Structure formats: structure tokens, C-alpha cells
Coordinates of C-alpha atoms and ligand atoms in Angstrom, one line a residue:
M10 CA 74.2 44.0 -7.4
N11 CA 72.2 47.0 -8.0
K12 CA 69.3 47.2 -5.5
R13 CA 66.7 50.2 -5.4
I14 CA 65.4 50.8 -1.2
R15 CA 62.8 52.8 -0.5
I16 CA 62.1 54.0 3.1
S17 CA 58.5 55.3 2.8
P18 CA 57.7 56.9 5.3
V19 CA 61.1 57.7 7.3
T20 CA 60.1 56.9 10.6
R21 CA 61.4 59.1 14.2
I22 CA 61.7 62.3 12.2
N23 CA 59.1 65.3 11.7
G24 CA 56.7 65.2 9.0
F25 CA 56.7 62.7 6.0
W26 CA 59.1 62.0 4.3
N27 CA 60.8 59.0 1.5
L28 CA 63.8 58.2 1.1
E29 CA 64.8 55.9 -2.3
V30 CA 68.7 55.0 -2.3
E31 CA 70.5 52.9 -5.0
V32 CA 72.6 50.3 -3.5
D33 CA 75.6 48.8 -5.9
G34 CA 78.7 46.8 -4.2
G35 CA 77.5 47.5 -0.7
K36 CA 77.5 51.2 -1.1
I37 CA 75.0 53.9 -1.8
T38 CA 75.6 55.1 -5.2
D39 CA 72.4 57.7 -5.8
A40 CA 69.5 58.9 -3.4
W41 CA 66.5 60.8 -3.9
S42 CA 64.7 62.9 -0.6
S43 CA 61.1 63.7 -1.3
G44 CA 58.7 65.6 0.7
I45 CA 55.4 63.9 0.3
F46 CA 52.7 66.0 1.4
F47 CA 51.3 69.2 0.4
R48 CA 51.2 72.2 2.3
G49 CA 50.8 76.0 1.2
F50 CA 51.4 78.3 3.9
E51 CA 52.6 81.1 2.4
E52 CA 49.3 81.4 0.3
I53 CA 47.4 81.5 3.6
L54 CA 49.3 84.3 5.1
K55 CA 48.3 86.3 1.7
G56 CA 45.8 89.1 3.0
R57 CA 46.5 88.8 7.0
D58 CA 47.4 91.2 9.3
P59 CA 51.3 91.1 9.2
R60 CA 51.1 91.4 13.1
D61 CA 49.4 88.1 12.9
A62 CA 52.1 85.9 11.0
A63 CA 54.3 85.2 14.3
Y64 CA 51.5 83.1 15.8
L65 CA 50.0 82.0 12.5
T66 CA 53.8 80.5 11.3
E67 CA 54.4 79.4 14.6
R68 CA 51.2 76.6 13.3
I69 CA 54.2 75.3 10.8
C70 CA 55.6 73.2 13.2
G71 CA 55.0 71.9 16.8
I72 CA 58.4 71.1 17.5
C73 CA 60.2 74.5 16.3
S74 CA 57.7 76.7 16.6
S75 CA 59.3 79.6 18.9
A76 CA 61.7 79.6 15.5
H77 CA 59.3 81.0 13.4
A78 CA 57.7 83.5 15.6
V79 CA 61.3 84.7 16.0
A80 CA 61.7 85.0 12.1
A81 CA 58.5 86.6 11.4
S82 CA 58.5 88.9 13.8
R83 CA 62.2 90.1 13.0
A84 CA 60.6 90.5 9.6
L85 CA 58.2 93.0 10.5
E86 CA 60.9 94.8 12.6
A87 CA 63.3 94.7 9.7
A88 CA 60.9 96.2 7.5
L89 CA 59.5 98.7 9.9
K90 CA 63.0 99.6 11.7
I91 CA 61.6 98.9 15.2
E92 CA 64.2 98.3 18.0
V93 CA 62.7 96.1 20.5
P94 CA 63.6 96.9 24.1
R95 CA 66.7 95.1 25.7
N96 CA 64.3 93.0 28.1
A97 CA 62.4 91.9 25.1
V98 CA 65.7 90.4 23.8
L99 CA 66.5 88.6 26.7
L100 CA 62.6 87.4 27.1
R101 CA 62.8 86.0 23.2
N102 CA 66.3 84.3 24.0
L103 CA 65.2 82.3 26.8
S104 CA 61.9 81.1 25.6
F105 CA 63.4 80.3 22.4
G106 CA 66.3 78.6 23.9
A107 CA 64.0 76.7 26.0
D108 CA 62.5 75.4 22.7
L109 CA 65.8 74.8 21.6
L110 CA 66.7 72.7 24.7
Q111 CA 63.6 71.0 24.1
N112 CA 64.5 69.8 20.7
H113 CA 67.7 68.9 21.0
I114 CA 66.6 66.6 24.1
R115 CA 64.2 64.9 21.8
H116 CA 66.2 64.5 18.8
F117 CA 69.2 62.8 20.9
Y118 CA 67.0 60.4 22.8
L119 CA 63.7 60.3 20.9
L120 CA 64.8 60.3 17.4
T121 CA 68.6 59.2 17.2
V122 CA 69.4 56.4 19.9
L123 CA 67.5 54.0 18.4
D124 CA 69.7 54.1 15.4
F125 CA 72.7 52.9 17.4
V126 CA 71.3 51.4 20.5
R127 CA 69.3 48.0 20.5
G128 CA 66.0 48.9 22.5
P129 CA 63.8 46.3 24.2
D130 CA 62.2 43.3 22.1
R131 CA 58.5 44.8 22.3
P132 CA 56.8 48.0 20.6
P133 CA 57.4 50.6 20.2
Y134 CA 60.9 49.4 19.8
I135 CA 60.0 46.6 17.3
P136 CA 59.6 46.0 14.3
R137 CA 63.3 47.5 13.6
Y138 CA 66.0 47.3 11.5
E139 CA 68.6 44.4 13.1
A140 CA 71.9 46.3 12.8
D141 CA 75.4 46.3 14.2
Y142 CA 74.4 47.4 17.5
R143 CA 77.8 47.9 19.7
L144 CA 77.1 48.7 22.9
S145 CA 77.1 46.2 25.7
R146 CA 74.3 45.3 27.7
V147 CA 75.2 47.4 30.6
E148 CA 75.7 50.4 28.1
T149 CA 72.7 49.7 26.7
D150 CA 70.5 49.5 29.7
R151 CA 72.1 52.9 30.8
V152 CA 71.2 54.7 27.6
M153 CA 67.7 53.2 27.7
N154 CA 67.1 54.5 31.2
N155 CA 68.0 57.5 30.2
Y156 CA 66.0 57.3 27.3
R157 CA 63.0 56.8 29.6
G158 CA 64.7 60.2 32.0
H159 CA 64.3 62.5 29.0
F160 CA 60.8 62.6 28.6
E161 CA 60.3 64.3 31.9
I162 CA 63.4 66.5 30.7
A163 CA 62.2 67.6 27.7
R164 CA 58.6 68.4 29.4
L165 CA 60.5 70.6 31.7
T166 CA 61.6 72.6 29.0
H167 CA 58.6 73.1 27.5
E168 CA 57.4 74.0 30.8
M169 CA 60.2 76.9 30.7
V170 CA 58.7 77.8 27.3
T171 CA 55.5 78.6 29.0
I172 CA 56.7 80.6 31.6
F173 CA 57.8 83.6 29.3
G174 CA 55.4 82.3 25.9
G175 CA 52.0 81.2 28.0
K176 CA 51.9 78.3 26.2
A177 CA 53.8 75.4 24.3
P178 CA 54.3 74.7 21.5
H179 CA 53.0 77.4 19.6
Q180 CA 53.8 79.8 22.4
H181 CA 52.7 83.6 22.5
G182 CA 55.6 85.2 24.1
I183 CA 57.5 86.5 21.2
V184 CA 55.4 89.1 18.8
P185 CA 56.9 92.1 16.5
G186 CA 58.1 94.6 19.0
G187 CA 59.1 92.9 21.7
A188 CA 57.6 89.9 24.4
T189 CA 54.0 89.9 25.8
T190 CA 55.2 88.6 29.6
I191 CA 56.1 90.7 32.3
P192 CA 59.0 89.5 33.8
K193 CA 58.8 89.2 37.7
V194 CA 61.1 87.6 40.4
D195 CA 58.9 84.3 41.1
R196 CA 59.1 83.5 37.1
I197 CA 62.7 84.3 36.9
Q198 CA 63.1 81.9 39.9
K199 CA 61.0 79.4 38.6
F200 CA 62.8 79.3 35.3
M201 CA 66.4 79.1 36.8
G202 CA 65.3 76.0 39.0
M203 CA 63.9 74.5 35.7
L204 CA 67.1 75.4 33.9
D205 CA 69.5 74.0 36.4
L206 CA 67.9 70.6 36.2
V207 CA 68.3 70.6 32.3
I208 CA 71.6 71.6 32.8
K209 CA 72.6 68.6 35.2
F210 CA 70.7 66.4 32.6
L211 CA 73.0 67.3 29.9
E212 CA 75.7 67.0 31.8
D213 CA 75.1 64.0 33.6
K214 CA 73.6 62.0 31.0
L215 CA 73.1 63.0 27.4
L216 CA 76.9 64.4 26.7
P217 CA 78.1 61.6 28.3
D218 CA 75.6 59.2 26.2
M219 CA 76.4 61.0 23.4
E220 CA 80.4 60.4 24.0
L221 CA 79.7 56.6 24.2
L222 CA 78.1 56.8 20.9
A223 CA 80.7 58.8 19.0
G224 CA 83.3 56.3 20.5
R225 CA 82.0 53.0 19.5
Y226 CA 80.6 54.4 16.2
E227 CA 83.9 56.2 15.3
D228 CA 83.4 55.3 11.6
Y229 CA 80.6 57.7 11.2
Y230 CA 82.8 60.4 11.5
R231 CA 84.1 59.3 7.8
I232 CA 80.3 58.7 6.8
G233 CA 77.4 61.4 5.2
R234 CA 80.0 64.1 4.7
G235 CA 78.2 65.0 2.0
Y236 CA 78.9 68.6 -0.1
G237 CA 81.0 70.2 3.2
N238 CA 79.0 73.2 2.6
L239 CA 77.8 75.1 5.9
L240 CA 75.3 77.8 6.3
A241 CA 74.4 80.0 9.5
Y242 CA 72.2 83.1 10.0
G243 CA 72.7 85.1 13.6
N244 CA 71.1 83.4 16.2
F245 CA 70.4 85.2 19.7
P246 CA 70.8 88.9 19.6
V247 CA 73.3 90.0 22.0
P248 CA 71.1 92.5 24.1
D249 CA 72.2 96.3 23.5
S250 CA 74.1 95.2 20.7
P251 CA 72.1 95.7 17.5
G252 CA 73.2 93.8 14.4
K253 CA 75.6 91.5 16.8
F254 CA 74.3 87.8 17.5
V255 CA 75.9 85.2 20.1
M256 CA 76.0 82.7 16.8
P257 CA 77.3 84.4 14.0
F258 CA 75.9 84.6 10.5
G259 CA 78.4 82.7 7.9
L260 CA 79.3 80.4 5.1
Y261 CA 81.8 77.5 4.8
T262 CA 82.6 76.0 1.5
G263 CA 85.7 75.0 -0.2
G264 CA 87.4 74.5 3.1
K265 CA 86.8 78.3 4.0
K266 CA 84.5 80.9 5.9
E267 CA 82.6 83.2 4.1
D268 CA 80.4 86.2 4.9
F269 CA 76.6 85.9 4.1
D270 CA 75.4 87.8 1.4
P271 CA 71.3 87.4 1.4
T272 CA 70.7 88.4 -2.3
V273 CA 72.2 85.4 -3.7
I274 CA 69.8 82.9 -2.6
R275 CA 67.5 81.5 -5.1
E276 CA 64.9 78.8 -4.6
H277 CA 64.7 76.0 -7.5
V278 CA 61.5 73.9 -8.2
H279 CA 62.7 71.6 -11.7
Y280 CA 62.2 68.8 -9.4
S281 CA 59.7 70.2 -7.0
W282 CA 55.8 70.0 -7.6
F283 CA 55.7 74.0 -8.3
L284 CA 55.0 76.1 -11.1
Q285 CA 57.9 78.7 -11.6
D286 CA 59.5 79.6 -14.9
R287 CA 63.3 80.4 -13.4
P288 CA 64.9 79.9 -10.0
R289 CA 63.6 83.0 -7.7
H290 CA 65.0 84.8 -4.9
P291 CA 62.4 84.2 -2.3
S292 CA 61.2 88.0 -2.1
E293 CA 59.9 87.5 -5.5
G294 CA 59.1 83.5 -5.0
E295 CA 55.5 81.9 -5.7
T296 CA 53.9 79.1 -4.1
D297 CA 51.9 77.7 -6.9
A298 CA 51.5 73.8 -6.5
E299 CA 51.7 71.5 -9.9
P300 CA 51.2 68.2 -8.3
D301 CA 51.3 66.2 -11.9
K302 CA 54.7 67.8 -13.0
A303 CA 56.6 65.4 -14.7
G304 CA 59.8 64.6 -13.5
A305 CA 59.4 66.4 -10.4
Y306 CA 59.8 64.1 -7.0
S307 CA 59.2 66.6 -4.2
W308 CA 57.3 68.9 -2.2
V309 CA 60.4 70.7 -1.0
K310 CA 61.8 73.3 -3.1
A311 CA 65.5 73.5 -3.8
P312 CA 67.1 76.5 -2.2
R313 CA 70.5 77.3 -3.2
Y314 CA 73.0 79.9 -2.4
N315 CA 75.2 81.3 -5.2
G316 CA 74.0 78.2 -6.9
R317 CA 75.7 75.9 -4.4
P318 CA 73.4 73.6 -1.6
F319 CA 74.1 74.2 1.6
E320 CA 73.7 72.0 5.1
T321 CA 72.5 74.2 8.1
G322 CA 72.5 73.4 11.8
P323 CA 74.2 72.9 14.9
L324 CA 77.4 72.1 13.6
A325 CA 77.0 75.2 10.8
N326 CA 76.5 77.4 14.0
L327 CA 79.3 76.1 16.4
W328 CA 82.0 76.2 13.0
M329 CA 80.8 79.9 12.2
K330 CA 81.4 80.8 16.1
G331 CA 84.6 78.5 16.0
E332 CA 83.5 76.3 18.9
Y333 CA 83.5 73.0 16.9
T334 CA 85.5 72.5 13.6
N335 CA 86.3 68.8 14.2
G336 CA 85.0 67.8 10.8
I337 CA 81.3 67.6 8.8
S338 CA 80.0 64.2 9.2
T339 CA 76.9 62.2 10.7
M340 CA 78.7 61.8 14.0
D341 CA 79.8 65.4 13.8
R342 CA 76.3 67.0 13.6
L343 CA 75.1 64.7 16.2
V344 CA 78.0 65.8 18.8
A345 CA 77.7 69.6 17.6
R346 CA 74.0 69.5 18.4
A347 CA 74.8 67.9 22.0
I348 CA 77.4 70.6 22.5
E349 CA 75.3 73.6 21.5
A350 CA 72.4 72.4 24.0
R351 CA 74.7 73.0 26.9
F352 CA 76.8 76.1 25.1
V353 CA 72.8 77.7 24.8
A354 CA 71.7 76.5 28.5
V355 CA 74.6 78.2 30.2
L356 CA 74.0 81.1 28.1
M357 CA 70.5 81.2 29.4
K358 CA 71.4 81.6 33.2
Q359 CA 73.3 84.7 32.1
W360 CA 70.3 86.1 30.3
L361 CA 68.0 85.4 33.1
K362 CA 70.2 87.4 35.5
E363 CA 70.1 90.0 33.2
I364 CA 66.6 90.6 33.0
E365 CA 65.5 94.0 34.6
I366 CA 62.1 93.9 36.6
G367 CA 60.0 96.9 36.1
K368 CA 61.6 97.8 32.4
P369 CA 59.4 97.4 29.2
V370 CA 59.3 94.4 27.1
Y371 CA 57.4 95.8 24.2
Q372 CA 58.3 98.7 21.4
P373 CA 54.6 99.9 20.1
F374 CA 54.4 100.7 16.4
E375 CA 52.2 101.7 13.9
L376 CA 51.5 99.9 10.5
P377 CA 52.2 102.7 7.7
D378 CA 50.1 102.8 4.5
R379 CA 52.6 102.2 2.5
E380 CA 54.2 99.0 1.3
S381 CA 57.1 97.9 3.5
E382 CA 59.2 94.8 2.7
G383 CA 61.5 93.1 5.3
V384 CA 63.4 89.7 6.2
G385 CA 63.6 88.1 9.2
F386 CA 66.7 85.7 9.7
T387 CA 67.2 83.3 12.4
G388 CA 68.8 80.7 13.4
A389 CA 66.3 78.0 14.4
M390 CA 66.6 74.7 16.0
R391 CA 67.7 72.8 13.0
G392 CA 69.6 76.2 11.3
A393 CA 69.1 78.7 9.0
L394 CA 65.5 80.0 9.2
A395 CA 64.3 83.3 7.1
H396 CA 60.8 84.8 6.3
W397 CA 60.5 87.4 3.5
V398 CA 57.1 89.5 3.8
R399 CA 55.7 92.4 1.7
F400 CA 52.9 94.4 3.1
R401 CA 50.8 97.5 3.3
G402 CA 48.8 98.6 6.3
S403 CA 47.5 95.9 8.0
K404 CA 47.6 93.3 4.8
I405 CA 50.5 91.1 3.9
L406 CA 50.7 91.1 0.0
H407 CA 53.5 88.5 -0.4
Y408 CA 54.9 86.2 2.1
Q409 CA 58.1 83.5 1.4
I410 CA 60.0 81.0 4.1
I411 CA 63.1 79.0 3.6
T412 CA 63.6 76.8 6.6
P413 CA 66.5 74.7 7.3
S414 CA 65.1 71.5 6.7
A415 CA 64.4 72.8 2.8
W416 CA 68.3 73.6 2.6
Y417 CA 69.1 69.9 3.5
C418 CA 65.9 67.7 2.7
S419 CA 65.9 69.6 -0.7
P420 CA 65.7 67.9 -4.1
R421 CA 68.1 68.2 -7.2
D422 CA 68.2 71.5 -8.0
D423 CA 67.6 73.0 -11.9
N424 CA 71.3 72.0 -12.6
G425 CA 70.7 68.4 -11.6
M426 CA 72.5 68.7 -8.3
R427 CA 71.6 66.6 -5.5
G428 CA 70.2 68.0 -2.4
P429 CA 73.0 68.0 0.7
I430 CA 71.2 64.8 2.2
E431 CA 71.1 63.0 -1.1
E432 CA 74.7 64.0 -1.2
A433 CA 75.5 62.9 1.9
L434 CA 74.0 59.3 1.3
V435 CA 76.1 58.6 -1.6
G436 CA 78.9 56.5 -0.3
T437 CA 77.5 55.0 2.6
P438 CA 78.1 51.6 3.3
V439 CA 75.1 49.2 3.6
A440 CA 75.8 46.0 4.9
D441 CA 72.6 44.4 4.3
V442 CA 69.9 45.6 2.2
S443 CA 67.2 44.1 3.8
N444 CA 68.4 46.0 7.2
P445 CA 69.5 49.4 5.7
V446 CA 70.1 50.8 9.1
E447 CA 72.7 53.1 7.7
V448 CA 70.5 55.5 5.5
G449 CA 68.5 56.6 8.9
R450 CA 71.5 57.1 10.8
V451 CA 73.3 59.5 8.0
A452 CA 69.8 61.0 7.3
R453 CA 68.6 61.6 10.8
S454 CA 71.8 63.5 12.1
F455 CA 70.4 66.6 9.8
D456 CA 67.2 66.4 12.5
P457 CA 65.1 66.4 9.3
C458 CA 61.4 68.3 9.6
L459 CA 59.3 68.0 6.5
A460 CA 56.4 69.9 8.4
C461 CA 58.6 73.1 8.1
A462 CA 60.4 71.7 5.1
V463 CA 57.2 72.3 3.0
H464 CA 54.5 74.4 4.9
L465 CA 50.2 73.0 5.4
V466 CA 48.6 70.2 5.0
R467 CA 45.5 71.2 2.4
I468 CA 42.6 68.8 4.2
E469 CA 40.7 67.2 1.3
G470 CA 37.4 65.4 2.0
N471 CA 35.3 65.0 5.1
R472 CA 37.2 66.8 8.1
L473 CA 35.1 64.8 10.7
K474 CA 37.0 61.6 10.3
F475 CA 39.7 63.4 12.0
R476 CA 37.7 64.5 14.9
N477 CA 35.4 62.5 17.7
E478 CA 32.4 64.3 17.6
S479 CA 31.2 63.3 21.1
I480 CA 34.1 64.7 22.9
Ligands
NFE526 NI1 59.9 71.5 12.1 FE1 62.0 73.9 11.9 C1 63.6 74.2 12.7 C2 62.1 75.5 10.8 S1 62.9 73.1 10.1 S2 61.7 72.1 12.7 O1 64.3 74.4 13.4 O2 61.9 76.5 10.5 O3 63.9 72.9 9.4

């Protein structure tokens, strides 16, 4: 019997998201992904100083803020052909890397584990979907113990962000032209000590727990495959090698790799609550809300590469690097994220040793009084992120952002093609329609962030209700 299930909002993700699926004969036959709150960050950037975009766009999101600082800085640096000093490359890699570790550790324990492991029978672990929890009592206790332990480790990764970034989230260490913190021996040592603890946690707890889940839920290597299209932008620049990245740019589609061509990206909005005449390249894209648009069902636009939907994230990064090519599925996404965390953490030890005390961290520059344009590409925690900026002197004229979550949480495009998560859900077995735990397992493997996918709540009405005036 055909049944439509609506999960609204989807919990254990960032932001507000609806998923709707149609189940027939025990399998999902269709799916709709809907970003349910309006933002409009690109609009507030117009008229601002382009040097502020790094700090302003960090406010898009609390969990991946460093990635926006990197993308906004690179966009301005690309427009003005600024080469940042070697130390700045290292410091940015380190503070962004610490934020990436924060994200991956939290995603595994806080957001993923409870899809597979039966938590204690008390809030906040209940209510929950009752499901085929497959771990023994002893194994469950072990994973839940590490779940509790991860809070301190995730806090530590945020503290690492503050060592070179001043604060977390929304750090102040990454700016156009370089970095803001002068590296000193005590800071480097402190960072190293914390990094060692994080690596130990990854090796002793997270990776073994991931392996346990992957073994017990082996069927999830065949579930949630989706289109099999992967997209990665260059991440972690290699010091002294301009244009070279540890994680390379690239695509994987139709079973083979392709080079990345930024000119063939378009955003479709036929099913999104935006006005727009045709699919547009982000350098000429608009953010004009049209909340009553007939047929639309999401605040997320539908980015497409050469007309095709792509997923992005740690799996895409490791695939382009040749470090992980086991498959594209729910479990492969989770395993790749865990592997990427350790991979980056180990690289960070090396970068720390390469910092040269006393050498510059910032390249000063002027804003010319002519129209300039640039794009900042980066791998964010969740994958391919880019900012497109056009400005004259100290005023931004145009700004567009495409986040990783926009790529994979997108609704259908102008040709009616489903977004990557919608497609990955089709074919997923649902054993019990009143406990559709399988939907969350597939969807969360992508690490969706709807705060990023759409960009800033417009507060209507009285702000006072959000604030306790007596404090
Ligand atoms: Ni809000 Fe983000 C990341 C960006 S979204 S988490 O990583 O950009 O996908």
C-alpha cells in the first residue's frame, strides 16, 4: 500500500528541514527535500566592505563558519591576485582543520550514532524510532560511553580553533590577505598537545566505533547510493605551491573522473521559492524571494554542474585524492568522513612543525577603485563551497554563495531531476512506516546543514521575545 511519510523537522541536523517520502511495497519510491526557512545572506552583503565578507559570511552557520571565512578571503584574494604568506597558509589550514575535526567528531557521535545504536530509555534519547538496533548490550555501552566522551574532545577542537582564531565559532583568525594571529612557541605547543589528544580519540574510539557500525550494518553499503556523482573543490592549500591543494578539485560521474570547470555551474529555481528567469551562473545569480510561488517546495536552490546533480563531502574529497574508492552509499559516506578526520589531523601535526616564528602572516593590500570580480573555492567540512564576489572600492556590488548542502539538499531542478538526497532515498527499504529510521540513516550520512543551504533568518515581528531583557 502506498503511503506518504513527512518528517518535519528532521532532527539531529543543522537548520530546519522537511523530508517527505512515498513508500510502496516496503520501499521508498519518491522523495522531496525541503529547506523550510527563508534566509537571504547575499542581499545583506550588498553595499558592505568586501574585506568584511569573511566575518559576515561566517555568521551563516555555527558549525562550518571557518569554511566561509576561507571562501570569502579566497574570493577577494583571487579578485586582487593577492598571494598570502606561507605562515598564513599554515595557520589557516590549522584553524580551519580544527573546525573540520570538530564537525566530523560531532557529526559521528551527536548526529549519526543514534540512528544505529539504541540510546538509554530516557530523554533526550527518547522519543525515537524503534528500529533494528543490531549492537549487543556490551557494544552499545561502549559506543554510548564514547558518545559521552566526545563532548570534551569536540570542545577541545573548538579550543584549538581559538588558539589561532581568537574565538569559536565564527573565528577571527582568517581574513583576506592572510591570518591575524602571530604564532608563538606556547601557542604551537598548546595546539600540538590538544591535537595529540584528538588523534588518540579518533584512533582509539571513533574509528573503531565506525568500524563496528559498518560491520553490523553492512547492508548500508548498498543503500542510499543516489546518482553516484561526486564533486570536490580544492581544500588545504599546499604551502609554497600556489594552486596546489592536498585535496584536489575534481568530479566523478558516469564511473570516471573529470576535471572541474567552474563555468558550467548553474542554479535552477523552478521548484524553489525564488524569482528567476532561467538557470543562472552564480556570478549573475539573484536572491529574490517569492514565497507564494506555485509548485515550489524549498528555500534551497538547485545547483547543477553541466545540468547534472552532484553530491559532495569527505567521500568526494577522498575519491579525488584516490584515498577511498570503495563505493558511494550511506555507509561509504560515513566511513569516508571518519577516515578524513584522521587524515587531516595527521597532516595538521606536520603543518604545525612548518610554522616559521617571526615570519609574516599577512599580506597588506589596497581596494582599487575599479570593478573587480573573484571566486573563492574551498572544500568545507561538508564539501564543495564557493563564494562569488563583485565589488568596486570598498563596496560589494554582487555576492552569491553555493554551499555543499545546497548541492545535496537541493529540490528538483528545472528539468524535474531530483536533488542528490532525494535520489539517494529512492529504493531505500522501510521496514515499518511508523518507524522510518532508514530515512534518517540515508539522509544524515550526507551531513545536511540547512543553515548553510539557505542563508539568514529574516526576523518578522517582535525581537524581544527572543531575548530575556532582565539579563
Ligand atoms: Ni552550515 Fe556548511 C559546511 C557550508 S553547508 S555547515 O561545511 O558552507 O553544507
